[in-house]
Amino acid sequence: MSTPDRKPILLDFEKPLAELESRIAQIRELAEENDVDVTEQIRHLDAKAVQLRQEIFSSLSAAQRLQVARHPRRPSTFDYIQAISDEWMELHGDRGGYDDPAVVGGVARLDGRPVMMLGQQKGRDTKDNITRNFGMASPGGYRKAMRLMEHANRFSMPILTFIDTPGAYAGLSAEELGQGEAIAYNLREMFRLDVPIICTVIGEGGSGGALGIGVGDRLMMFEHSVYTVATPEACAAILWRDAAKAHQAAEALKITAADLMGLGILDELLTEPIGGAHSDPLKAAEILKEAILRNLSELDQMSGQQRRELRYQKFRSIGVFAEVTA
């Protein structure tokens, strides 16, 4: 895992908790300076802080979960790959002349088993985000991802994808190079792969940018991740011509893991450490690894044809509705 900056980054709804923790730290410091025993008071305040953290993060709105999903310290694709794999070798290039830094991938060992791991990669700071284009892949990024997946299929390696992007890059250069075609090609080709495919939304799953590596036998999401056809800001600008109504759009879009679980789109919701994955990245990685290994064990019992049929039926059932007559 990357080394975090020591200065905390607080979201608006975390401020009451930060104030309480600051007060606890001050009491500890004063007690040490004056040689006073405040063990019982500190224990009481620590318990109150744990309870407050649980209350805050168990009742977040869709817009607040979006804030957590976009948190600068939230574990990235690189972080999870490094934390859950025994070893990993990054592979570069789409074999068409471009190596998109917004998509990373390579061969890894997961509990000694060769797998292909790939996903979108956001930056940690402004400079890194510019280099990674904020995790928004170009057509070359999706072609690189497909090349790696075809390689995995050829050598019978399961494919693990990590989704974390506000969407595919929508610039003029991307359109000129065939962004729509690149994503559509991935959607079609992922359905024909024989090997197990497990897709996990680790942060922000936005639009076709997420779908370009999101066709799998299993779709998992972390508790405070989001998966949406368009960002709430874009939706609000389109429907109400007012981006300030993004919080209203976030509720209407049903973007949270719980929403998607209820709609039958999500296969598994991964709980996060209290305070979000960024509060305890190693614990989050442990939760992810356990879920991947468990699902891989189930998918290994199927033949390639059964997995393809499962994948096909899974996506065919999305959006099915029943008409209710009076």
mmCIF file of C-alpha atoms in Angstrom:
data_model
loop_
_atom_site.group_PDB
_atom_site.id
_atom_site.type_symbol
_atom_site.label_atom_id
_atom_site.label_comp_id
_atom_site.label_asym_id
_atom_site.label_seq_id
_atom_site.Cartn_x
_atom_site.Cartn_y
_atom_site.Cartn_z
ATOM 1 C CA MET A 1 0.000 0.000 0.000
ATOM 2 C CA SER A 2 1.136 3.518 -0.692
ATOM 3 C CA THR A 3 2.273 5.549 2.309
ATOM 4 C CA PRO A 4 -0.469 8.001 3.301
ATOM 5 C CA ASP A 5 0.127 11.650 4.149
ATOM 6 C CA ARG A 6 -0.095 12.069 7.925
ATOM 7 C CA LYS A 7 -2.400 15.102 7.746
ATOM 8 C CA PRO A 8 -6.024 13.868 7.709
ATOM 9 C CA ILE A 9 -8.402 14.799 4.914
ATOM 10 C CA LEU A 10 -11.821 15.332 6.469
ATOM 11 C CA LEU A 11 -15.168 15.069 4.748
ATOM 12 C CA ASP A 12 -17.898 17.416 6.001
ATOM 13 C CA PHE A 13 -19.810 14.735 7.909
ATOM 14 C CA GLU A 14 -16.600 13.541 9.632
ATOM 15 C CA LYS A 15 -15.972 16.867 11.413
ATOM 16 C CA PRO A 16 -17.923 16.062 14.639
ATOM 17 C CA LEU A 17 -15.901 12.856 14.946
ATOM 18 C CA ALA A 18 -12.630 14.713 14.315
ATOM 19 C CA GLU A 19 -13.512 17.250 17.008
ATOM 20 C CA LEU A 20 -14.179 14.471 19.526
ATOM 21 C CA GLU A 21 -10.925 12.687 18.665
ATOM 22 C CA SER A 22 -9.043 15.981 18.964
ATOM 23 C CA ARG A 23 -10.550 16.519 22.401
ATOM 24 C CA ILE A 24 -9.482 13.017 23.481
ATOM 25 C CA ALA A 25 -5.926 13.732 22.294
ATOM 26 C CA GLN A 26 -5.857 17.012 24.242
ATOM 27 C CA ILE A 27 -7.065 15.302 27.428
ATOM 28 C CA ARG A 28 -4.391 12.629 27.061
ATOM 29 C CA GLU A 29 -1.709 15.258 26.559
ATOM 30 C CA LEU A 30 -2.809 17.326 29.569
ATOM 31 C CA ALA A 31 -3.056 14.214 31.740
ATOM 32 C CA GLU A 32 0.505 13.200 30.864
ATOM 33 C CA GLU A 33 1.833 16.704 31.507
ATOM 34 C CA ASN A 34 0.154 16.875 34.938
ATOM 35 C CA ASP A 35 0.618 13.189 35.815
ATOM 36 C CA VAL A 36 -3.116 12.632 36.262
ATOM 37 C CA ASP A 37 -4.836 9.275 35.758
ATOM 38 C CA VAL A 38 -7.743 9.720 33.331
ATOM 39 C CA THR A 39 -7.848 6.134 32.070
ATOM 40 C CA GLU A 40 -11.544 5.696 32.807
ATOM 41 C CA GLN A 41 -12.543 8.975 31.163
ATOM 42 C CA ILE A 42 -10.436 8.203 28.089
ATOM 43 C CA ARG A 43 -11.977 4.738 27.822
ATOM 44 C CA HIS A 44 -15.450 6.292 27.957
ATOM 45 C CA LEU A 45 -14.593 8.903 25.297
ATOM 46 C CA ASP A 46 -12.942 6.283 23.040
ATOM 47 C CA ALA A 47 -16.103 4.172 23.212
ATOM 48 C CA LYS A 48 -18.159 7.273 22.389
ATOM 49 C CA ALA A 49 -15.910 7.973 19.365
ATOM 50 C CA VAL A 50 -16.317 4.394 18.086
ATOM 51 C CA GLN A 51 -20.088 4.645 18.500
ATOM 52 C CA LEU A 52 -20.188 8.023 16.718
ATOM 53 C CA ARG A 53 -18.102 6.668 13.833
ATOM 54 C CA GLN A 54 -20.473 3.703 13.487
ATOM 55 C CA GLU A 55 -23.518 5.970 13.554
ATOM 56 C CA ILE A 56 -22.079 8.327 10.931
ATOM 57 C CA PHE A 57 -20.957 5.674 8.457
ATOM 58 C CA SER A 58 -24.023 3.448 8.837
ATOM 59 C CA SER A 59 -26.415 6.211 7.793
ATOM 60 C CA LEU A 60 -24.647 7.950 4.913
ATOM 61 C CA SER A 61 -26.730 9.336 2.053
ATOM 62 C CA ALA A 62 -25.947 8.437 -1.560
ATOM 63 C CA ALA A 63 -24.188 11.790 -2.037
ATOM 64 C CA GLN A 64 -22.071 11.206 1.078
ATOM 65 C CA ARG A 65 -21.120 7.704 -0.093
ATOM 66 C CA LEU A 66 -20.015 9.300 -3.346
ATOM 67 C CA GLN A 67 -17.719 11.568 -1.311
ATOM 68 C CA VAL A 68 -16.224 8.511 0.403
ATOM 69 C CA ALA A 69 -15.818 6.728 -2.956
ATOM 70 C CA ARG A 70 -13.858 9.743 -4.245
ATOM 71 C CA HIS A 71 -11.748 10.169 -1.103
ATOM 72 C CA PRO A 72 -8.131 10.966 -2.115
ATOM 73 C CA ARG A 73 -6.806 8.363 0.335
ATOM 74 C CA ARG A 74 -9.141 5.582 -0.760
ATOM 75 C CA PRO A 75 -7.105 2.471 -1.729
ATOM 76 C CA SER A 76 -6.443 2.311 -5.475
ATOM 77 C CA THR A 77 -6.008 -0.563 -7.917
ATOM 78 C CA PHE A 78 -2.244 -0.535 -7.313
ATOM 79 C CA ASP A 79 -2.811 -0.623 -3.547
ATOM 80 C CA TYR A 80 -5.076 -3.659 -3.692
ATOM 81 C CA ILE A 81 -2.864 -5.522 -6.158
ATOM 82 C CA GLN A 82 0.174 -5.000 -3.937
ATOM 83 C CA ALA A 83 -1.729 -5.974 -0.799
ATOM 84 C CA ILE A 84 -3.455 -9.167 -1.980
ATOM 85 C CA SER A 85 -0.981 -10.661 -4.475
ATOM 86 C CA ASP A 86 2.102 -12.721 -3.667
ATOM 87 C CA GLU A 87 3.892 -11.127 -6.630
ATOM 88 C CA TRP A 88 2.887 -9.017 -9.610
ATOM 89 C CA MET A 89 4.447 -8.130 -12.928
ATOM 90 C CA GLU A 90 2.961 -5.137 -14.720
ATOM 91 C CA LEU A 91 2.422 -5.458 -18.467
ATOM 92 C CA HIS A 92 2.344 -2.398 -20.702
ATOM 93 C CA GLY A 93 0.929 -1.304 -24.029
ATOM 94 C CA ASP A 94 -2.042 -2.018 -26.273
ATOM 95 C CA ARG A 95 0.192 -3.288 -29.116
ATOM 96 C CA GLY A 96 -1.230 -0.455 -31.161
ATOM 97 C CA GLY A 97 1.286 2.200 -30.189
ATOM 98 C CA TYR A 98 -0.038 3.451 -26.849
ATOM 99 C CA ASP A 99 0.316 2.648 -23.157
ATOM 100 C CA ASP A 100 -2.459 4.363 -21.222
ATOM 101 C CA PRO A 101 -1.391 5.141 -17.620
ATOM 102 C CA ALA A 102 -5.063 5.349 -16.565
ATOM 103 C CA VAL A 103 -5.320 1.554 -16.914
ATOM 104 C CA VAL A 104 -2.838 -0.737 -15.189
ATOM 105 C CA GLY A 105 -2.608 -4.508 -15.291
ATOM 106 C CA GLY A 106 -0.394 -7.515 -15.217
ATOM 107 C CA VAL A 107 0.165 -11.115 -14.196
ATOM 108 C CA ALA A 108 0.053 -11.879 -10.477
ATOM 109 C CA ARG A 109 -0.007 -14.784 -8.066
ATOM 110 C CA LEU A 110 -2.945 -14.993 -5.683
ATOM 111 C CA ASP A 111 -2.267 -17.595 -3.003
ATOM 112 C CA GLY A 112 0.235 -19.124 -5.423
ATOM 113 C CA ARG A 113 -2.205 -19.201 -8.351
ATOM 114 C CA PRO A 114 -1.489 -17.220 -11.554
ATOM 115 C CA VAL A 115 -4.176 -14.598 -12.242
ATOM 116 C CA MET A 116 -4.522 -11.473 -14.359
ATOM 117 C CA MET A 117 -5.234 -8.304 -12.353
ATOM 118 C CA LEU A 118 -6.149 -5.017 -14.005
ATOM 119 C CA GLY A 119 -8.080 -1.858 -13.357
ATOM 120 C CA GLN A 120 -8.292 1.910 -13.582
ATOM 121 C CA GLN A 121 -5.706 3.872 -11.608
ATOM 122 C CA LYS A 122 -6.329 7.342 -10.186
ATOM 123 C CA GLY A 123 -3.560 9.561 -8.851
ATOM 124 C CA ARG A 124 -2.739 10.456 -5.260
ATOM 125 C CA ASP A 125 -2.082 14.162 -5.857
ATOM 126 C CA THR A 126 -2.687 16.719 -8.595
ATOM 127 C CA LYS A 127 0.481 15.869 -10.537
ATOM 128 C CA ASP A 128 -0.184 12.120 -10.367
ATOM 129 C CA ASN A 129 -3.848 12.630 -11.289
ATOM 130 C CA ILE A 130 -2.856 14.578 -14.386
ATOM 131 C CA THR A 131 -0.456 11.779 -15.362
ATOM 132 C CA ARG A 132 -3.189 9.173 -14.823
ATOM 133 C CA ASN A 133 -5.860 11.440 -16.365
ATOM 134 C CA PHE A 134 -7.886 11.052 -13.135
ATOM 135 C CA GLY A 135 -8.455 7.372 -13.937
ATOM 136 C CA MET A 136 -10.301 8.205 -17.177
ATOM 137 C CA ALA A 137 -9.060 5.771 -19.804
ATOM 138 C CA SER A 138 -8.519 6.479 -23.491
ATOM 139 C CA PRO A 139 -9.331 3.921 -26.211
ATOM 140 C CA GLY A 140 -5.772 2.630 -25.858
ATOM 141 C CA GLY A 141 -6.471 1.862 -22.217
ATOM 142 C CA TYR A 142 -9.421 -0.373 -23.056
ATOM 143 C CA ARG A 143 -7.458 -2.042 -25.850
ATOM 144 C CA LYS A 144 -4.620 -2.692 -23.404
ATOM 145 C CA ALA A 145 -7.116 -4.193 -20.941
ATOM 146 C CA MET A 146 -8.550 -6.449 -23.644
ATOM 147 C CA ARG A 147 -5.087 -7.560 -24.710
ATOM 148 C CA LEU A 148 -4.327 -8.592 -21.134
ATOM 149 C CA MET A 149 -7.655 -10.413 -20.806
ATOM 150 C CA GLU A 150 -7.086 -12.327 -24.039
ATOM 151 C CA HIS A 151 -3.637 -13.267 -22.738
ATOM 152 C CA ALA A 152 -5.226 -14.536 -19.524
ATOM 153 C CA ASN A 153 -7.803 -16.532 -21.461
ATOM 154 C CA ARG A 154 -5.085 -18.122 -23.620
ATOM 155 C CA PHE A 155 -3.186 -19.318 -20.555
ATOM 156 C CA SER A 156 -6.249 -20.213 -18.411
ATOM 157 C CA MET A 157 -5.716 -17.496 -15.812
ATOM 158 C CA PRO A 158 -8.726 -16.035 -13.956
ATOM 159 C CA ILE A 159 -9.300 -12.331 -14.581
ATOM 160 C CA LEU A 160 -9.752 -9.884 -11.688
ATOM 161 C CA THR A 161 -10.765 -6.339 -12.610
ATOM 162 C CA PHE A 162 -10.872 -3.338 -10.254
ATOM 163 C CA ILE A 163 -13.201 -0.540 -11.289
ATOM 164 C CA ASP A 164 -12.457 3.023 -10.168
ATOM 165 C CA THR A 165 -13.199 5.769 -12.692
ATOM 166 C CA PRO A 166 -15.559 8.726 -13.098
ATOM 167 C CA GLY A 167 -15.945 7.550 -16.720
ATOM 168 C CA ALA A 168 -14.037 7.012 -19.934
ATOM 169 C CA TYR A 169 -12.118 10.022 -21.242
ATOM 170 C CA ALA A 170 -14.528 12.092 -23.327
ATOM 171 C CA GLY A 171 -12.023 14.374 -25.042
ATOM 172 C CA LEU A 172 -11.789 14.985 -28.780
ATOM 173 C CA SER A 173 -8.676 12.820 -29.112
ATOM 174 C CA ALA A 174 -10.479 9.863 -27.522
ATOM 175 C CA GLU A 175 -13.393 10.199 -29.925
ATOM 176 C CA GLU A 176 -11.016 10.428 -32.873
ATOM 177 C CA LEU A 177 -9.330 7.189 -31.785
ATOM 178 C CA GLY A 178 -12.624 5.305 -31.382
ATOM 179 C CA GLN A 179 -13.600 5.431 -27.707
ATOM 180 C CA GLY A 180 -17.086 4.009 -28.292
ATOM 181 C CA GLU A 181 -15.780 1.194 -30.472
ATOM 182 C CA ALA A 182 -13.067 0.255 -27.963
ATOM 183 C CA ILE A 183 -15.555 -0.052 -25.095
ATOM 184 C CA ALA A 184 -18.136 -1.878 -27.222
ATOM 185 C CA TYR A 185 -15.464 -4.331 -28.389
ATOM 186 C CA ASN A 186 -14.548 -5.100 -24.774
ATOM 187 C CA LEU A 187 -18.188 -5.641 -23.843
ATOM 188 C CA ARG A 188 -18.628 -8.158 -26.650
ATOM 189 C CA GLU A 189 -15.332 -9.955 -26.199
ATOM 190 C CA MET A 190 -15.550 -10.349 -22.429
ATOM 191 C CA PHE A 191 -18.696 -12.432 -22.916
ATOM 192 C CA ARG A 192 -16.780 -15.044 -24.925
ATOM 193 C CA LEU A 193 -13.868 -15.578 -22.521
ATOM 194 C CA ASP A 194 -13.742 -19.037 -20.906
ATOM 195 C CA VAL A 195 -11.896 -18.167 -17.701
ATOM 196 C CA PRO A 196 -13.537 -16.912 -14.485
ATOM 197 C CA ILE A 197 -13.982 -13.122 -14.389
ATOM 198 C CA ILE A 198 -14.570 -11.273 -11.114
ATOM 199 C CA CYS A 199 -15.178 -7.516 -11.269
ATOM 200 C CA THR A 200 -15.010 -5.316 -8.157
ATOM 201 C CA VAL A 201 -15.999 -1.666 -7.865
ATOM 202 C CA ILE A 202 -13.418 -0.348 -5.402
ATOM 203 C CA GLY A 203 -14.330 3.341 -5.636
ATOM 204 C CA GLU A 204 -16.230 5.159 -8.337
ATOM 205 C CA GLY A 205 -17.770 3.144 -11.169
ATOM 206 C CA GLY A 206 -18.803 5.621 -13.830
ATOM 207 C CA SER A 207 -20.680 4.960 -17.069
ATOM 208 C CA GLY A 208 -19.152 3.074 -20.018
ATOM 209 C CA GLY A 209 -15.727 3.736 -18.556
ATOM 210 C CA ALA A 210 -16.545 1.222 -15.826
ATOM 211 C CA LEU A 211 -18.417 -1.183 -18.106
ATOM 212 C CA GLY A 212 -15.389 -1.465 -20.405
ATOM 213 C CA ILE A 213 -13.793 -3.812 -17.843
ATOM 214 C CA GLY A 214 -17.002 -4.729 -15.999
ATOM 215 C CA VAL A 215 -18.460 -7.780 -17.767
ATOM 216 C CA GLY A 216 -17.903 -10.700 -15.418
ATOM 217 C CA ASP A 217 -19.310 -13.776 -13.730
ATOM 218 C CA ARG A 218 -19.402 -11.926 -10.420
ATOM 219 C CA LEU A 219 -19.835 -8.217 -9.693
ATOM 220 C CA MET A 220 -18.753 -7.109 -6.226
ATOM 221 C CA MET A 221 -18.756 -3.641 -4.691
ATOM 222 C CA PHE A 222 -17.321 -2.166 -1.564
ATOM 223 C CA GLU A 223 -19.930 -0.783 0.807
ATOM 224 C CA HIS A 224 -19.142 2.883 0.130
ATOM 225 C CA SER A 225 -18.465 2.533 -3.598
ATOM 226 C CA VAL A 226 -20.835 3.784 -6.271
ATOM 227 C CA TYR A 227 -21.781 2.505 -9.732
ATOM 228 C CA THR A 228 -23.733 4.783 -12.043
ATOM 229 C CA VAL A 229 -24.670 5.482 -15.646
ATOM 230 C CA ALA A 230 -23.588 9.124 -15.220
ATOM 231 C CA THR A 231 -22.116 11.188 -12.415
ATOM 232 C CA PRO A 232 -24.758 12.870 -10.235
ATOM 233 C CA GLU A 233 -23.314 16.258 -11.268
ATOM 234 C CA ALA A 234 -23.807 15.435 -14.969
ATOM 235 C CA CYS A 235 -27.285 14.018 -14.333
ATOM 236 C CA ALA A 236 -28.335 17.135 -12.416
ATOM 237 C CA ALA A 237 -26.978 19.392 -15.167
ATOM 238 C CA ILE A 238 -28.950 17.440 -17.787
ATOM 239 C CA LEU A 239 -32.265 17.010 -15.934
ATOM 240 C CA TRP A 240 -32.475 20.204 -13.905
ATOM 241 C CA ARG A 241 -29.799 22.300 -15.609
ATOM 242 C CA ASP A 242 -28.337 22.814 -12.168
ATOM 243 C CA ALA A 243 -25.263 20.844 -11.024
ATOM 244 C CA ALA A 244 -25.993 21.987 -7.456
ATOM 245 C CA LYS A 245 -28.796 19.407 -7.356
ATOM 246 C CA ALA A 246 -26.264 16.584 -7.560
ATOM 247 C CA HIS A 247 -27.310 15.250 -4.141
ATOM 248 C CA GLN A 248 -30.877 14.882 -5.409
ATOM 249 C CA ALA A 249 -29.636 13.141 -8.545
ATOM 250 C CA ALA A 250 -27.480 10.780 -6.465
ATOM 251 C CA GLU A 251 -30.565 9.545 -4.614
ATOM 252 C CA ALA A 252 -32.627 9.180 -7.811
ATOM 253 C CA LEU A 253 -29.900 7.312 -9.727
ATOM 254 C CA LYS A 254 -29.675 4.471 -7.146
ATOM 255 C CA ILE A 255 -25.889 4.438 -7.239
ATOM 256 C CA THR A 256 -24.966 2.776 -3.934
ATOM 257 C CA ALA A 257 -24.016 -0.852 -3.359
ATOM 258 C CA ALA A 258 -27.163 -1.381 -1.281
ATOM 259 C CA ASP A 259 -29.326 0.053 -4.094
ATOM 260 C CA LEU A 260 -27.728 -2.197 -6.706
ATOM 261 C CA MET A 261 -28.005 -5.220 -4.441
ATOM 262 C CA GLY A 262 -31.726 -4.562 -4.150
ATOM 263 C CA LEU A 263 -32.052 -4.237 -7.937
ATOM 264 C CA GLY A 264 -30.334 -7.602 -8.456
ATOM 265 C CA ILE A 265 -27.376 -6.112 -10.340
ATOM 266 C CA LEU A 266 -24.791 -6.701 -7.622
ATOM 267 C CA ASP A 267 -23.677 -10.199 -6.594
ATOM 268 C CA GLU A 268 -21.890 -9.321 -3.370
ATOM 269 C CA LEU A 269 -21.575 -6.273 -1.132
ATOM 270 C CA LEU A 270 -18.215 -6.066 0.650
ATOM 271 C CA THR A 271 -18.331 -4.423 4.063
ATOM 272 C CA GLU A 272 -15.659 -1.811 4.744
ATOM 273 C CA PRO A 273 -13.766 -1.036 7.940
ATOM 274 C CA ILE A 274 -15.678 1.463 10.069
ATOM 275 C CA GLY A 275 -14.753 4.854 8.663
ATOM 276 C CA GLY A 276 -14.339 3.605 5.088
ATOM 277 C CA ALA A 277 -11.627 1.653 3.276
ATOM 278 C CA HIS A 278 -9.246 4.609 3.561
ATOM 279 C CA SER A 279 -9.331 4.353 7.369
ATOM 280 C CA ASP A 280 -7.849 0.824 7.305
ATOM 281 C CA PRO A 281 -6.616 -0.117 3.797
ATOM 282 C CA LEU A 282 -5.028 -3.400 4.873
ATOM 283 C CA LYS A 283 -8.271 -4.595 6.462
ATOM 284 C CA ALA A 284 -10.157 -3.626 3.289
ATOM 285 C CA ALA A 285 -7.646 -5.613 1.218
ATOM 286 C CA GLU A 286 -8.101 -8.603 3.495
ATOM 287 C CA ILE A 287 -11.886 -8.453 2.994
ATOM 288 C CA LEU A 288 -11.434 -8.205 -0.779
ATOM 289 C CA LYS A 289 -8.996 -11.106 -0.985
ATOM 290 C CA GLU A 290 -11.263 -13.412 1.020
ATOM 291 C CA ALA A 291 -14.231 -12.613 -1.237
ATOM 292 C CA ILE A 292 -12.203 -13.135 -4.420
ATOM 293 C CA LEU A 293 -10.857 -16.511 -3.288
ATOM 294 C CA ARG A 294 -14.318 -17.674 -2.193
ATOM 295 C CA ASN A 295 -15.925 -16.683 -5.492
ATOM 296 C CA LEU A 296 -13.066 -18.167 -7.515
ATOM 297 C CA SER A 297 -13.559 -21.456 -5.699
ATOM 298 C CA GLU A 298 -17.223 -21.481 -6.772
ATOM 299 C CA LEU A 299 -16.494 -20.498 -10.377
ATOM 300 C CA ASP A 300 -13.781 -23.163 -10.665
ATOM 301 C CA GLN A 301 -16.489 -25.803 -10.324
ATOM 302 C CA MET A 302 -17.999 -24.703 -13.658
ATOM 303 C CA SER A 303 -16.842 -25.350 -17.205
ATOM 304 C CA GLY A 304 -15.968 -22.472 -19.534
ATOM 305 C CA GLN A 305 -19.277 -22.940 -21.356
ATOM 306 C CA GLN A 306 -21.234 -22.817 -18.086
ATOM 307 C CA ARG A 307 -19.452 -19.619 -17.073
ATOM 308 C CA ARG A 308 -20.197 -17.999 -20.441
ATOM 309 C CA GLU A 309 -23.865 -18.935 -20.127
ATOM 310 C CA LEU A 310 -23.959 -17.632 -16.549
ATOM 311 C CA ARG A 311 -22.405 -14.348 -17.690
ATOM 312 C CA TYR A 312 -24.860 -14.032 -20.563
ATOM 313 C CA GLN A 313 -27.932 -14.720 -18.425
ATOM 314 C CA LYS A 314 -26.683 -12.387 -15.694
ATOM 315 C CA PHE A 315 -26.608 -9.406 -18.024
ATOM 316 C CA ARG A 316 -29.767 -10.388 -19.905
ATOM 317 C CA SER A 317 -31.691 -10.261 -16.635
ATOM 318 C CA ILE A 318 -30.584 -6.703 -15.823
ATOM 319 C CA GLY A 319 -33.362 -4.242 -16.589
ATOM 320 C CA VAL A 320 -36.116 -6.850 -16.809
ATOM 321 C CA PHE A 321 -39.365 -5.531 -15.397
ATOM 322 C CA ALA A 322 -42.890 -6.776 -14.865
ATOM 323 C CA GLU A 323 -46.041 -4.849 -15.746
ATOM 324 C CA VAL A 324 -48.609 -4.717 -12.974
ATOM 325 C CA THR A 325 -52.184 -4.233 -14.056
ATOM 326 C CA ALA A 326 -54.898 -2.859 -11.839
#
